[in-house]
Amino acid sequence: SQQGEEDPQALSIQEGENATMNCSYKTSINNLQWYRQNSGRGLVHLILIRSNEREKHSGRLRVTLDTSKKSSSLLITASRAADTASYFCATSKTSYDKVIFGPGTSLSVIP
Amino acid sequence: DAGITQSPRHKVTETGTPVTLRCHQTENHRYMYWYRQDPGHGLRLIHYSYGVKDTDKGEVSDGYSVSRSKTEDFLLTLESATSSQTSVYFCAGGKGAGELFFGEGSRLTVL
């Protein structure tokens, strides 16, 4: 399998704190993506980072990629109760290969 | 995402019966995917399609078949449903290995 683990499996923080989630993978990749899933809904794309990029920002989201360690992290700054959701990373070996997801991190932001 | 529609959204069936889940898209996505989501496993890829009549197996394809006779529709068939196929099924579409757009899911219960 090309996908590894995400950690932590579950994370609970207070509103206003930062949340960091990590993703590891096993094979070389073309890109890595992060998705969000609210309870009972489909996944929504957050950000994509390519293998030749090290860091990417989108609003309160910051994603890093370390290809030497085969790992990525998603940082959500100044979290809000509305950020409560499950977060998944997904990888592809090439730009036209299938997209494989990890098991996800469940984030709870307490008001 | 309004561009990906899954049907039925909920289905209860009995062991041994055939089941077909339909995914319809209006965004001209070349790639389409079927995933299943189970607690503790995240999303696991069942089958995917990279064009009309072009499909390939994913991680958990046993017991499932797919068909794509036109760009808009991607069908997932369980020839003889088993209780282990009780799950939430998600369809997704995209242009390649980049951003995927998800349907709202189909909850299948096999008694």
PDB file of N, CA and C in Angstrom, chain A residues 1-4 25-33 48-52 65 67 70 89-101, chain B residues 31 33 35 45 48 56-59 96-98 100:
ATOM      1  N   SER A   1       0.840  -1.190   0.000  1.00  0.00           N
ATOM      2  CA  SER A   1       0.000   0.000   0.000  1.00  0.00           C
ATOM      3  C   SER A   1       0.876   1.241   0.000  1.00  0.00           C
ATOM      4  N   GLN A   2       0.491   2.278  -0.751  1.00  0.00           N
ATOM      5  CA  GLN A   2       1.321   3.477  -0.791  1.00  0.00           C
ATOM      6  C   GLN A   2       1.039   4.399   0.373  1.00  0.00           C
ATOM      7  N   GLN A   3      -0.077   4.183   1.057  1.00  0.00           N
ATOM      8  CA  GLN A   3      -0.428   5.106   2.128  1.00  0.00           C
ATOM      9  C   GLN A   3      -0.035   4.537   3.473  1.00  0.00           C
ATOM     10  N   GLY A   4       0.397   5.409   4.362  1.00  0.00           N
ATOM     11  CA  GLY A   4       0.816   4.968   5.683  1.00  0.00           C
ATOM     12  C   GLY A   4      -0.185   5.364   6.725  1.00  0.00           C
ATOM     13  N   TYR A  25       3.624   8.399   4.386  1.00  0.00           N
ATOM     14  CA  TYR A  25       3.315   7.552   3.238  1.00  0.00           C
ATOM     15  C   TYR A  25       4.525   6.689   2.926  1.00  0.00           C
ATOM     16  N   LYS A  26       4.335   5.693   2.064  1.00  0.00           N
ATOM     17  CA  LYS A  26       5.373   4.671   1.917  1.00  0.00           C
ATOM     18  C   LYS A  26       6.165   4.753   0.622  1.00  0.00           C
ATOM     19  N   THR A  27       5.555   5.260  -0.441  1.00  0.00           N
ATOM     20  CA  THR A  27       6.232   5.250  -1.733  1.00  0.00           C
ATOM     21  C   THR A  27       6.502   6.673  -2.198  1.00  0.00           C
ATOM     22  N   SER A  28       7.276   6.817  -3.252  1.00  0.00           N
ATOM     23  CA  SER A  28       7.473   8.153  -3.812  1.00  0.00           C
ATOM     24  C   SER A  28       6.148   8.652  -4.376  1.00  0.00           C
ATOM     25  N   ILE A  29       5.953   9.948  -4.325  1.00  0.00           N
ATOM     26  CA  ILE A  29       4.684  10.525  -4.738  1.00  0.00           C
ATOM     27  C   ILE A  29       4.873  11.670  -5.713  1.00  0.00           C
ATOM     28  N   ASN A  30       3.810  11.971  -6.444  1.00  0.00           N
ATOM     29  CA  ASN A  30       3.776  13.149  -7.304  1.00  0.00           C
ATOM     30  C   ASN A  30       3.187  14.328  -6.553  1.00  0.00           C
ATOM     31  N   ASN A  31       2.151  14.056  -5.776  1.00  0.00           N
ATOM     32  CA  ASN A  31       1.539  15.106  -4.973  1.00  0.00           C
ATOM     33  C   ASN A  31       0.859  14.516  -3.747  1.00  0.00           C
ATOM     34  N   LEU A  32       0.569  15.393  -2.804  1.00  0.00           N
ATOM     35  CA  LEU A  32      -0.142  15.001  -1.582  1.00  0.00           C
ATOM     36  C   LEU A  32      -1.242  16.021  -1.365  1.00  0.00           C
ATOM     37  N   GLN A  33      -2.405  15.535  -0.994  1.00  0.00           N
ATOM     38  CA  GLN A  33      -3.551  16.415  -0.792  1.00  0.00           C
ATOM     39  C   GLN A  33      -4.108  16.231   0.617  1.00  0.00           C
ATOM     40  N   LEU A  48      -3.470  21.095  -2.081  1.00  0.00           N
ATOM     41  CA  LEU A  48      -2.605  20.126  -2.753  1.00  0.00           C
ATOM     42  C   LEU A  48      -1.190  20.662  -2.743  1.00  0.00           C
ATOM     43  N   ILE A  49      -0.232  19.804  -2.414  1.00  0.00           N
ATOM     44  CA  ILE A  49       1.172  20.189  -2.452  1.00  0.00           C
ATOM     45  C   ILE A  49       1.909  19.187  -3.331  1.00  0.00           C
ATOM     46  N   ARG A  50       2.733  19.692  -4.239  1.00  0.00           N
ATOM     47  CA  ARG A  50       3.445  18.828  -5.165  1.00  0.00           C
ATOM     48  C   ARG A  50       4.766  18.370  -4.556  1.00  0.00           C
ATOM     49  N   SER A  51       5.333  17.335  -5.104  1.00  0.00           N
ATOM     50  CA  SER A  51       6.536  16.730  -4.518  1.00  0.00           C
ATOM     51  C   SER A  51       7.732  17.662  -4.539  1.00  0.00           C
ATOM     52  N   ASN A  52       7.717  18.665  -5.414  1.00  0.00           N
ATOM     53  CA  ASN A  52       8.842  19.606  -5.470  1.00  0.00           C
ATOM     54  C   ASN A  52       8.591  20.856  -4.619  1.00  0.00           C
ATOM     55  N   LEU A  65       5.650  19.496   3.450  1.00  0.00           N
ATOM     56  CA  LEU A  65       5.952  18.197   2.862  1.00  0.00           C
ATOM     57  C   LEU A  65       7.439  17.943   2.967  1.00  0.00           C
ATOM     58  N   THR A  67       9.765  15.105   1.671  1.00  0.00           N
ATOM     59  CA  THR A  67       9.836  13.877   0.865  1.00  0.00           C
ATOM     60  C   THR A  67      10.935  12.936   1.351  1.00  0.00           C
ATOM     61  N   LYS A  70       9.174  11.148   3.895  1.00  0.00           N
ATOM     62  CA  LYS A  70       7.877  10.667   3.430  1.00  0.00           C
ATOM     63  C   LYS A  70       6.781  11.048   4.409  1.00  0.00           C
ATOM     64  N   CYS A  89      -5.336  12.787   4.539  1.00  0.00           N
ATOM     65  CA  CYS A  89      -4.359  13.054   3.499  1.00  0.00           C
ATOM     66  C   CYS A  89      -4.515  12.002   2.408  1.00  0.00           C
ATOM     67  N   ALA A  90      -4.099  12.348   1.211  1.00  0.00           N
ATOM     68  CA  ALA A  90      -4.230  11.454   0.064  1.00  0.00           C
ATOM     69  C   ALA A  90      -3.032  11.650  -0.846  1.00  0.00           C
ATOM     70  N   THR A  91      -2.546  10.581  -1.434  1.00  0.00           N
ATOM     71  CA  THR A  91      -1.361  10.660  -2.276  1.00  0.00           C
ATOM     72  C   THR A  91      -1.589  10.020  -3.639  1.00  0.00           C
ATOM     73  N   SER A  92      -0.774  10.459  -4.602  1.00  0.00           N
ATOM     74  CA  SER A  92      -0.747   9.859  -5.938  1.00  0.00           C
ATOM     75  C   SER A  92       0.707   9.683  -6.342  1.00  0.00           C
ATOM     76  N   LYS A  93       1.015   8.542  -6.976  1.00  0.00           N
ATOM     77  CA  LYS A  93       2.395   8.279  -7.382  1.00  0.00           C
ATOM     78  C   LYS A  93       2.803   9.122  -8.584  1.00  0.00           C
ATOM     79  N   THR A  94       1.867   9.362  -9.469  1.00  0.00           N
ATOM     80  CA  THR A  94       2.125  10.179 -10.657  1.00  0.00           C
ATOM     81  C   THR A  94       0.963  11.146 -10.824  1.00  0.00           C
ATOM     82  N   SER A  95       1.079  12.035 -11.785  1.00  0.00           N
ATOM     83  CA  SER A  95       0.029  13.036 -11.981  1.00  0.00           C
ATOM     84  C   SER A  95      -1.249  12.421 -12.550  1.00  0.00           C
ATOM     85  N   TYR A  96      -1.187  11.177 -12.983  1.00  0.00           N
ATOM     86  CA  TYR A  96      -2.382  10.522 -13.524  1.00  0.00           C
ATOM     87  C   TYR A  96      -2.640   9.170 -12.884  1.00  0.00           C
ATOM     88  N   ASP A  97      -2.094   8.969 -11.704  1.00  0.00           N
ATOM     89  CA  ASP A  97      -2.310   7.713 -10.993  1.00  0.00           C
ATOM     90  C   ASP A  97      -3.501   7.850 -10.052  1.00  0.00           C
ATOM     91  N   LYS A  98      -3.950   6.739  -9.522  1.00  0.00           N
ATOM     92  CA  LYS A  98      -5.063   6.740  -8.580  1.00  0.00           C
ATOM     93  C   LYS A  98      -4.689   7.498  -7.317  1.00  0.00           C
ATOM     94  N   VAL A  99      -5.723   7.954  -6.607  1.00  0.00           N
ATOM     95  CA  VAL A  99      -5.558   8.723  -5.377  1.00  0.00           C
ATOM     96  C   VAL A  99      -5.899   7.806  -4.197  1.00  0.00           C
ATOM     97  N   ILE A 100      -4.943   7.658  -3.289  1.00  0.00           N
ATOM     98  CA  ILE A 100      -5.097   6.770  -2.140  1.00  0.00           C
ATOM     99  C   ILE A 100      -5.141   7.595  -0.858  1.00  0.00           C
ATOM    100  N   PHE A 101      -6.110   7.278   0.002  1.00  0.00           N
ATOM    101  CA  PHE A 101      -6.320   8.024   1.240  1.00  0.00           C
ATOM    102  C   PHE A 101      -5.763   7.294   2.447  1.00  0.00           C
TER     103      PHE A 101
ATOM    104  N   TYR B  31     -11.548  11.231 -14.678  1.00  0.00           N
ATOM    105  CA  TYR B  31     -11.326  10.191 -13.686  1.00  0.00           C
ATOM    106  C   TYR B  31     -12.526  10.114 -12.742  1.00  0.00           C
ATOM    107  N   TYR B  33     -13.955   7.631  -9.266  1.00  0.00           N
ATOM    108  CA  TYR B  33     -13.521   6.682  -8.242  1.00  0.00           C
ATOM    109  C   TYR B  33     -14.713   6.194  -7.421  1.00  0.00           C
ATOM    110  N   TYR B  35     -14.980   4.656  -3.524  1.00  0.00           N
ATOM    111  CA  TYR B  35     -14.334   4.330  -2.260  1.00  0.00           C
ATOM    112  C   TYR B  35     -15.393   3.795  -1.299  1.00  0.00           C
ATOM    113  N   LEU B  45      -9.966   2.486  -1.624  1.00  0.00           N
ATOM    114  CA  LEU B  45     -10.318   2.521  -3.031  1.00  0.00           C
ATOM    115  C   LEU B  45     -10.809   1.155  -3.503  1.00  0.00           C
ATOM    116  N   TYR B  48     -11.461   2.354  -9.898  1.00  0.00           N
ATOM    117  CA  TYR B  48     -11.475   3.673 -10.477  1.00  0.00           C
ATOM    118  C   TYR B  48     -11.490   3.578 -11.990  1.00  0.00           C
ATOM    119  N   ASP B  56      -9.870   0.202 -13.508  1.00  0.00           N
ATOM    120  CA  ASP B  56      -8.817  -0.581 -12.872  1.00  0.00           C
ATOM    121  C   ASP B  56      -9.202  -0.835 -11.426  1.00  0.00           C
ATOM    122  N   LYS B  57      -8.566  -1.862 -10.853  1.00  0.00           N
ATOM    123  CA  LYS B  57      -8.893  -2.243  -9.495  1.00  0.00           C
ATOM    124  C   LYS B  57      -8.174  -1.368  -8.484  1.00  0.00           C
ATOM    125  N   GLY B  58      -8.810  -1.246  -7.315  1.00  0.00           N
ATOM    126  CA  GLY B  58      -8.190  -0.565  -6.198  1.00  0.00           C
ATOM    127  C   GLY B  58      -7.769  -1.565  -5.137  1.00  0.00           C
ATOM    128  N   GLU B  59      -7.707  -1.081  -3.894  1.00  0.00           N
ATOM    129  CA  GLU B  59      -7.209  -1.907  -2.779  1.00  0.00           C
ATOM    130  C   GLU B  59      -8.175  -3.016  -2.366  1.00  0.00           C
ATOM    131  N   GLY B  96      -7.536  14.372 -12.963  1.00  0.00           N
ATOM    132  CA  GLY B  96      -6.368  13.493 -12.964  1.00  0.00           C
ATOM    133  C   GLY B  96      -6.105  13.085 -11.550  1.00  0.00           C
ATOM    134  N   ALA B  97      -4.864  13.191 -11.095  1.00  0.00           N
ATOM    135  CA  ALA B  97      -4.540  12.856  -9.707  1.00  0.00           C
ATOM    136  C   ALA B  97      -4.524  14.109  -8.848  1.00  0.00           C
ATOM    137  N   GLY B  98      -5.250  15.124  -9.253  1.00  0.00           N
ATOM    138  CA  GLY B  98      -5.360  16.338  -8.465  1.00  0.00           C
ATOM    139  C   GLY B  98      -6.634  16.346  -7.650  1.00  0.00           C
ATOM    140  N   LEU B 100     -10.083  16.078  -6.100  1.00  0.00           N
ATOM    141  CA  LEU B 100     -11.252  15.248  -6.332  1.00  0.00           C
ATOM    142  C   LEU B 100     -12.484  15.921  -5.749  1.00  0.00           C
TER     143      LEU B 100
END
